[in-house]
XYZ file of C-alpha atoms in Angstrom:
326
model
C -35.360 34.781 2.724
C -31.674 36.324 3.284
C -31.106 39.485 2.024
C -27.801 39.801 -0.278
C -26.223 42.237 2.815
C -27.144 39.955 5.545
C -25.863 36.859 3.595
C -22.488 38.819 3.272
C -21.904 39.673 7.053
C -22.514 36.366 8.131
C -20.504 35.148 5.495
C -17.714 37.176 7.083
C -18.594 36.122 10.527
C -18.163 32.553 8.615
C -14.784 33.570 7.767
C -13.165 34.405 10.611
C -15.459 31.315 12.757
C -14.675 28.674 10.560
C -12.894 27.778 7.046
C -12.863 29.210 3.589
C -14.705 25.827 2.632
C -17.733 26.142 5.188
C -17.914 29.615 3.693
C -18.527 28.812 0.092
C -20.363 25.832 1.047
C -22.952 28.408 3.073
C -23.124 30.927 0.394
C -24.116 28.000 -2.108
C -26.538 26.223 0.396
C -27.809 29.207 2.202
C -28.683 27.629 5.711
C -28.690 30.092 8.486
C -27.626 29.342 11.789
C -27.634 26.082 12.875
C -25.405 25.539 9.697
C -21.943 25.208 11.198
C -23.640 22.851 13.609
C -24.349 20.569 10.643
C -21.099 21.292 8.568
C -18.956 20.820 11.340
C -20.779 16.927 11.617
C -20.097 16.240 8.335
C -16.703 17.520 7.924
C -16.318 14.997 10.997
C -17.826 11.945 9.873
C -16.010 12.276 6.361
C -12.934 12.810 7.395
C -14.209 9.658 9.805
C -14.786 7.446 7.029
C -11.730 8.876 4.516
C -9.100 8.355 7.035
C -9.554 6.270 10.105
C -9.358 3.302 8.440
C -6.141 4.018 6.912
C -5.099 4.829 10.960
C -6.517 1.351 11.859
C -3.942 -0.538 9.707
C -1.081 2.132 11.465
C -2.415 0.713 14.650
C -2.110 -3.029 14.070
C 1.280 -2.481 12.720
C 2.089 -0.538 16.082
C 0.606 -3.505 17.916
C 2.665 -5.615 16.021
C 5.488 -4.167 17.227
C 4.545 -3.439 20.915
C 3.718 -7.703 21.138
C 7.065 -7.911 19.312
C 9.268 -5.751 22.171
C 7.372 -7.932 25.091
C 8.609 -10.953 23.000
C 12.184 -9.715 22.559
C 12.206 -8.849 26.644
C 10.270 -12.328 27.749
C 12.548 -14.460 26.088
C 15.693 -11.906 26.501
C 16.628 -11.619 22.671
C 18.916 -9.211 20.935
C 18.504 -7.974 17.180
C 19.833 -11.297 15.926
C 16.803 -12.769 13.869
C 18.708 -15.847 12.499
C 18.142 -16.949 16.499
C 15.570 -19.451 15.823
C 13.609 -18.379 18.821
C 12.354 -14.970 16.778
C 10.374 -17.918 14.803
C 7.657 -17.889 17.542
C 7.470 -14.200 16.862
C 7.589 -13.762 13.334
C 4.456 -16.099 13.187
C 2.954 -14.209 15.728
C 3.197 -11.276 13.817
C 2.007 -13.015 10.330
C -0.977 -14.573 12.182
C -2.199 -10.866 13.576
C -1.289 -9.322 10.201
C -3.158 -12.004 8.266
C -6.151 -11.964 10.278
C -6.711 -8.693 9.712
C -6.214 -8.893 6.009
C -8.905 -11.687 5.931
C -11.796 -9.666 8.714
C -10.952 -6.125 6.763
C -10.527 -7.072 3.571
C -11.469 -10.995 2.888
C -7.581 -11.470 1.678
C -6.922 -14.134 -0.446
C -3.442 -15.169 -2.051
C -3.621 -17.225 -5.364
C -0.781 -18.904 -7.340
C 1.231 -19.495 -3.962
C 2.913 -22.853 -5.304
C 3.960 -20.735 -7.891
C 6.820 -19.814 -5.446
C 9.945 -21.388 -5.993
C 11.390 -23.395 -3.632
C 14.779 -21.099 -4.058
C 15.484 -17.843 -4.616
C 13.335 -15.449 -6.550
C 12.681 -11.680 -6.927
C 8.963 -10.705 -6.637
C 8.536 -7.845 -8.483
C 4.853 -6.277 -7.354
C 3.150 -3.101 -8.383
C 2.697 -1.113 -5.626
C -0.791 0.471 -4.648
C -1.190 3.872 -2.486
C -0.276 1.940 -0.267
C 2.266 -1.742 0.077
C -0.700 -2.761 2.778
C -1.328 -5.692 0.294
C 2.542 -7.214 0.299
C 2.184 -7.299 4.133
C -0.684 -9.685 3.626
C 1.286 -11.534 1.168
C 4.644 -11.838 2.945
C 2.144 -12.824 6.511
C 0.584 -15.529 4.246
C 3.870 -16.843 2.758
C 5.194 -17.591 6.077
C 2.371 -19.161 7.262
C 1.942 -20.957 4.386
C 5.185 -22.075 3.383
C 7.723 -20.817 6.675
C 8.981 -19.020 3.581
C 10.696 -15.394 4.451
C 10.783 -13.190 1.980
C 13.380 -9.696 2.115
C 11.544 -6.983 1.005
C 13.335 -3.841 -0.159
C 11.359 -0.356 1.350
C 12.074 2.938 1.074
C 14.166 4.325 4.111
C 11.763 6.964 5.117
C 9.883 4.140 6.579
C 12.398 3.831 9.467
C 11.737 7.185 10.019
C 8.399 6.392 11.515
C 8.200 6.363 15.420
C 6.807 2.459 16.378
C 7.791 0.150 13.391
C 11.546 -0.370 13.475
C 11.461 -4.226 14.826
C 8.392 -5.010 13.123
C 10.053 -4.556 9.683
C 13.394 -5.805 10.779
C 11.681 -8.633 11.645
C 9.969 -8.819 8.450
C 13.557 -8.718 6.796
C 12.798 -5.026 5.533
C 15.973 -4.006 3.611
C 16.796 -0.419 1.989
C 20.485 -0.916 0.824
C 21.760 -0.746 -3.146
C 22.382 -3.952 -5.414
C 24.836 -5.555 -4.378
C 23.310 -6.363 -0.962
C 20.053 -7.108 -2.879
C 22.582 -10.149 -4.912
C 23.874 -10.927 -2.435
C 20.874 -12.228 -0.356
C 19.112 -13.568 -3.380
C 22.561 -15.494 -3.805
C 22.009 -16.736 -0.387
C 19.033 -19.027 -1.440
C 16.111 -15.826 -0.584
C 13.057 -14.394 -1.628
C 13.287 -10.754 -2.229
C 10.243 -8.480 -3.108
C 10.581 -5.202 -4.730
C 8.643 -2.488 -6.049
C 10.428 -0.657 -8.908
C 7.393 1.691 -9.471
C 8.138 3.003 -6.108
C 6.907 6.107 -3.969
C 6.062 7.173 -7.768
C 3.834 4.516 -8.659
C 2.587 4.921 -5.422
C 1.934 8.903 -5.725
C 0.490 9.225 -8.764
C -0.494 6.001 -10.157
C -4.603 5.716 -10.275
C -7.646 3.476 -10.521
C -6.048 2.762 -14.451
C -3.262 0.548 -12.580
C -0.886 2.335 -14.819
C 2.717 0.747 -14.182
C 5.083 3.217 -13.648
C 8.503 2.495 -13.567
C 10.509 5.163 -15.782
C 13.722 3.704 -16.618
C 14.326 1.923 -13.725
C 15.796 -1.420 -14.424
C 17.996 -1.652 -11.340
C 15.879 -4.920 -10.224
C 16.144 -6.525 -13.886
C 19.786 -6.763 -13.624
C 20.286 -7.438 -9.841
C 17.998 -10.854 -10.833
C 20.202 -11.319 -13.714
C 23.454 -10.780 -11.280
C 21.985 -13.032 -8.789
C 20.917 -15.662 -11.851
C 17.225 -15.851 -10.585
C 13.987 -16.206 -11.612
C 11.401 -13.410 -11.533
C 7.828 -13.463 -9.547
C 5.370 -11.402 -11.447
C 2.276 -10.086 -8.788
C -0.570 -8.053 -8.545
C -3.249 -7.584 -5.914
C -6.771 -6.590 -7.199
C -8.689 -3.711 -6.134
C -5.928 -2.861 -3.890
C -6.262 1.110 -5.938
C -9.902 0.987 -4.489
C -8.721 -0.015 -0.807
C -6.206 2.861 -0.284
C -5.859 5.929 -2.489
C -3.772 9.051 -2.866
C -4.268 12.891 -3.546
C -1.335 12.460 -6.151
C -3.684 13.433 -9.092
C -4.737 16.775 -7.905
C -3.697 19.909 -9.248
C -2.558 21.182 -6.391
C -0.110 18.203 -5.154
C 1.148 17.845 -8.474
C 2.027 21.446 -8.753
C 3.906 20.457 -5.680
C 5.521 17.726 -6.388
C 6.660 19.291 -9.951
C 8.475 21.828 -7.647
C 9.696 20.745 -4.712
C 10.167 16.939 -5.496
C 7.703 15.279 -2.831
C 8.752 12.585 -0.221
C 5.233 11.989 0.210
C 1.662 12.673 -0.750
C -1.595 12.428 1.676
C -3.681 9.179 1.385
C -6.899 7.868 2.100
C -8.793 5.315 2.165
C -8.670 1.893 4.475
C -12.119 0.739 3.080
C -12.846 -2.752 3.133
C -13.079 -3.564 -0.434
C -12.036 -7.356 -1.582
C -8.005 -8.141 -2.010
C -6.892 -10.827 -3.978
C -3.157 -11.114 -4.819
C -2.339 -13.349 -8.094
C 0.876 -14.688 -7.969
C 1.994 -15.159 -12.235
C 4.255 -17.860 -13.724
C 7.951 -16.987 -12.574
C 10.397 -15.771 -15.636
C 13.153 -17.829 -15.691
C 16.729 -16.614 -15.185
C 18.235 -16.111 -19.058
C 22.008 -15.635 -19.298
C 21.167 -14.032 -23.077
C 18.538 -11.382 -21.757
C 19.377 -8.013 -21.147
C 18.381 -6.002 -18.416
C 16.260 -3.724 -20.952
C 14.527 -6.701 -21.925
C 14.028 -8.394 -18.508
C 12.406 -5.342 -17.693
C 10.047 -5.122 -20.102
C 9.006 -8.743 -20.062
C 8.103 -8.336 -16.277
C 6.023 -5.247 -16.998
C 3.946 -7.457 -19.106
C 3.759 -9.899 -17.355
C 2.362 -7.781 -14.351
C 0.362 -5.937 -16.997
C -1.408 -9.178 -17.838
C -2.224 -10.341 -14.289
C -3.474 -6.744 -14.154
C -5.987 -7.281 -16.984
C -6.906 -10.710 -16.390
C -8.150 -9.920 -12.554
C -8.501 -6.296 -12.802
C -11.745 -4.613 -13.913
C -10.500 -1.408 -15.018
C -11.073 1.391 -14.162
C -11.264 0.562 -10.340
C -14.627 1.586 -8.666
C -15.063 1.437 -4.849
C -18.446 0.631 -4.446
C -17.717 -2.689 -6.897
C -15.005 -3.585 -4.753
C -17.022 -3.570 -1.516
C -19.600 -5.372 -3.262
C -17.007 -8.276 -3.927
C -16.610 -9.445 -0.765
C -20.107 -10.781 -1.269
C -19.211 -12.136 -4.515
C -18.426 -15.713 -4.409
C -17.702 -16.138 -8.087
C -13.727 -14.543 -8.217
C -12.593 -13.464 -11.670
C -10.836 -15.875 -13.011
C -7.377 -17.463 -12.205
């Protein structure tokens, strides 16, 4: 038994050895020495299983984009990717991308013919993560040698490793009017108006939050286009943020966050369900063009969604061969 002095000199020892957590964590569980041995494990093999799965997606996109630079220097390309020889490597790139959705995560894509043979926004709400709308695009291309544009946020150039893989993917961060003007071009165009925000702070509800944006609704009414409506299940469960702690929200509150840490990578079962596109109105406004597409993702949501998200039941449907239904 540990007397109440000894406990608190090794609890100072604790302090200065190791963190304020291990501390508290000793005082509750009271184990003597070999404790740190044991704490120092587990802090190990949790942080193990919370993040390195997340860093295995990183990596493949960093593959992606070493194979892509021996491409570009083998067949002595520039950044032009109308050259029809980048063809060879954007399906190289969609076959490693989509491979790994299907081993990690069993991805499926429903609803593809759903995709309009012209141009179309797809409007998608966006997880911790836009891991999911990789999968997607990687599938579409495959699928139908469809490219889709995607609009990102411009931090992600920022990131040391990725610039020709999303070029190549037709990543895009200007305004509207270069959004219009590649939808009027005959393109796909994918967009997340929920943003880093719906990102952040949205949870395993699948609340859609969008504020008042309605930039999107009236660069597809600009562009006279139809609307893509998708949502990929469980994709809360596979990739989560720290956006609903006290702490980070405190934070964010104050200093306006560009990001907010994640975890997460676990290999739960994705599905993306593609809805019934909204046809281009001349008489809708952009209010009400918004509002229809939040139901309309809302309803995909609650048809294929079992709410609220649990990570265990996720895992355990990649072993379910009965989907919810389409």
């Amino acid at each position: 038994m540990i007397s109440k002095s000894e406990s608190y000199t090794s609890g100072q020892e604790s302090v200065i050895n190791s963190t304020w957590l291990i501390y508290v964590l000793k005082e509750w569980i009271g184990l003597d020495y070999h404790y740190p041995n044991y704490m120092g494990s587990f802090l190990c093999v949790s942080l193990t299983i919370l993040f390195f799965p997340y860093l295995l997606w990183f990596i493949v996109c960093i593959f992606c984009n070493i194979c892509l630079h021996i491409y570009k220097r083998k067949n002595g390309l520039d950044d032009d990717f109308s050259n029809k020889l980048w063809d060879n490597g954007r399906l190289m790139v969609s076959r490693i991308i989509s491979m790994y959705g299907k081993l990690w995560h069993g991805y499926e894509v429903h609803g593809i013919e759903k995709i309009p043979e012209g141009p179309g926004l797809i409007v998608y709400y966006h997880g911790a993560t836009s891991v999911d709308y990789h999968f997607f695009v990687c599938n579409l291309y495959i699928q139908k040698g469809r490219v889709s544009y995607s609009v990102v946020e411009h931090l992600l150039y920022l990131i040391p490793g990725l610039q020709l893989y999303l070029k190549l993917l037709t990543a895009v961060n200007g305004g509207r009017e270069q959004c219009v003007e590649i939808l009027k071009k005959g393109n796909l165009l994918g967009v997340a108006p929920g943003g880093a925000r719906e990102s952040f702070f949205s949870d395993e509800n699948y609340g859609v939050l969008w504020g008042n944006r309605k930039g999107f609704a009236q660069v597809a009414i600009d562009a006279k286009v139809p609307i893509i409506p998708l949502f990929t299940q469980n994709i809360r469960e596979g990739y989560r943020t720290l956006g609903k702690t006290w702490f980070i929200r405190w934070l964010d509150e104050r200093f306006r966050l560009p990001f907010v840490p994640l975890y997460g990578g676990f290999p739960v079962k994705l599905r993306t369900y593609i809805g019934d596109p909204i046809p281009y109105d001349p008489n809708i406004t952009a209010t009400e063009l918004v509002e229809k597409t939040k139901i309309a993702i809302e309803a995909l949501r609650d048809r294929h969604q079992k709410l609220p998200g649990n990570i265990l039941r996720a895992l355990l449907e990649r072993f379910d061969k009965h989907q919810k239904d389409d």
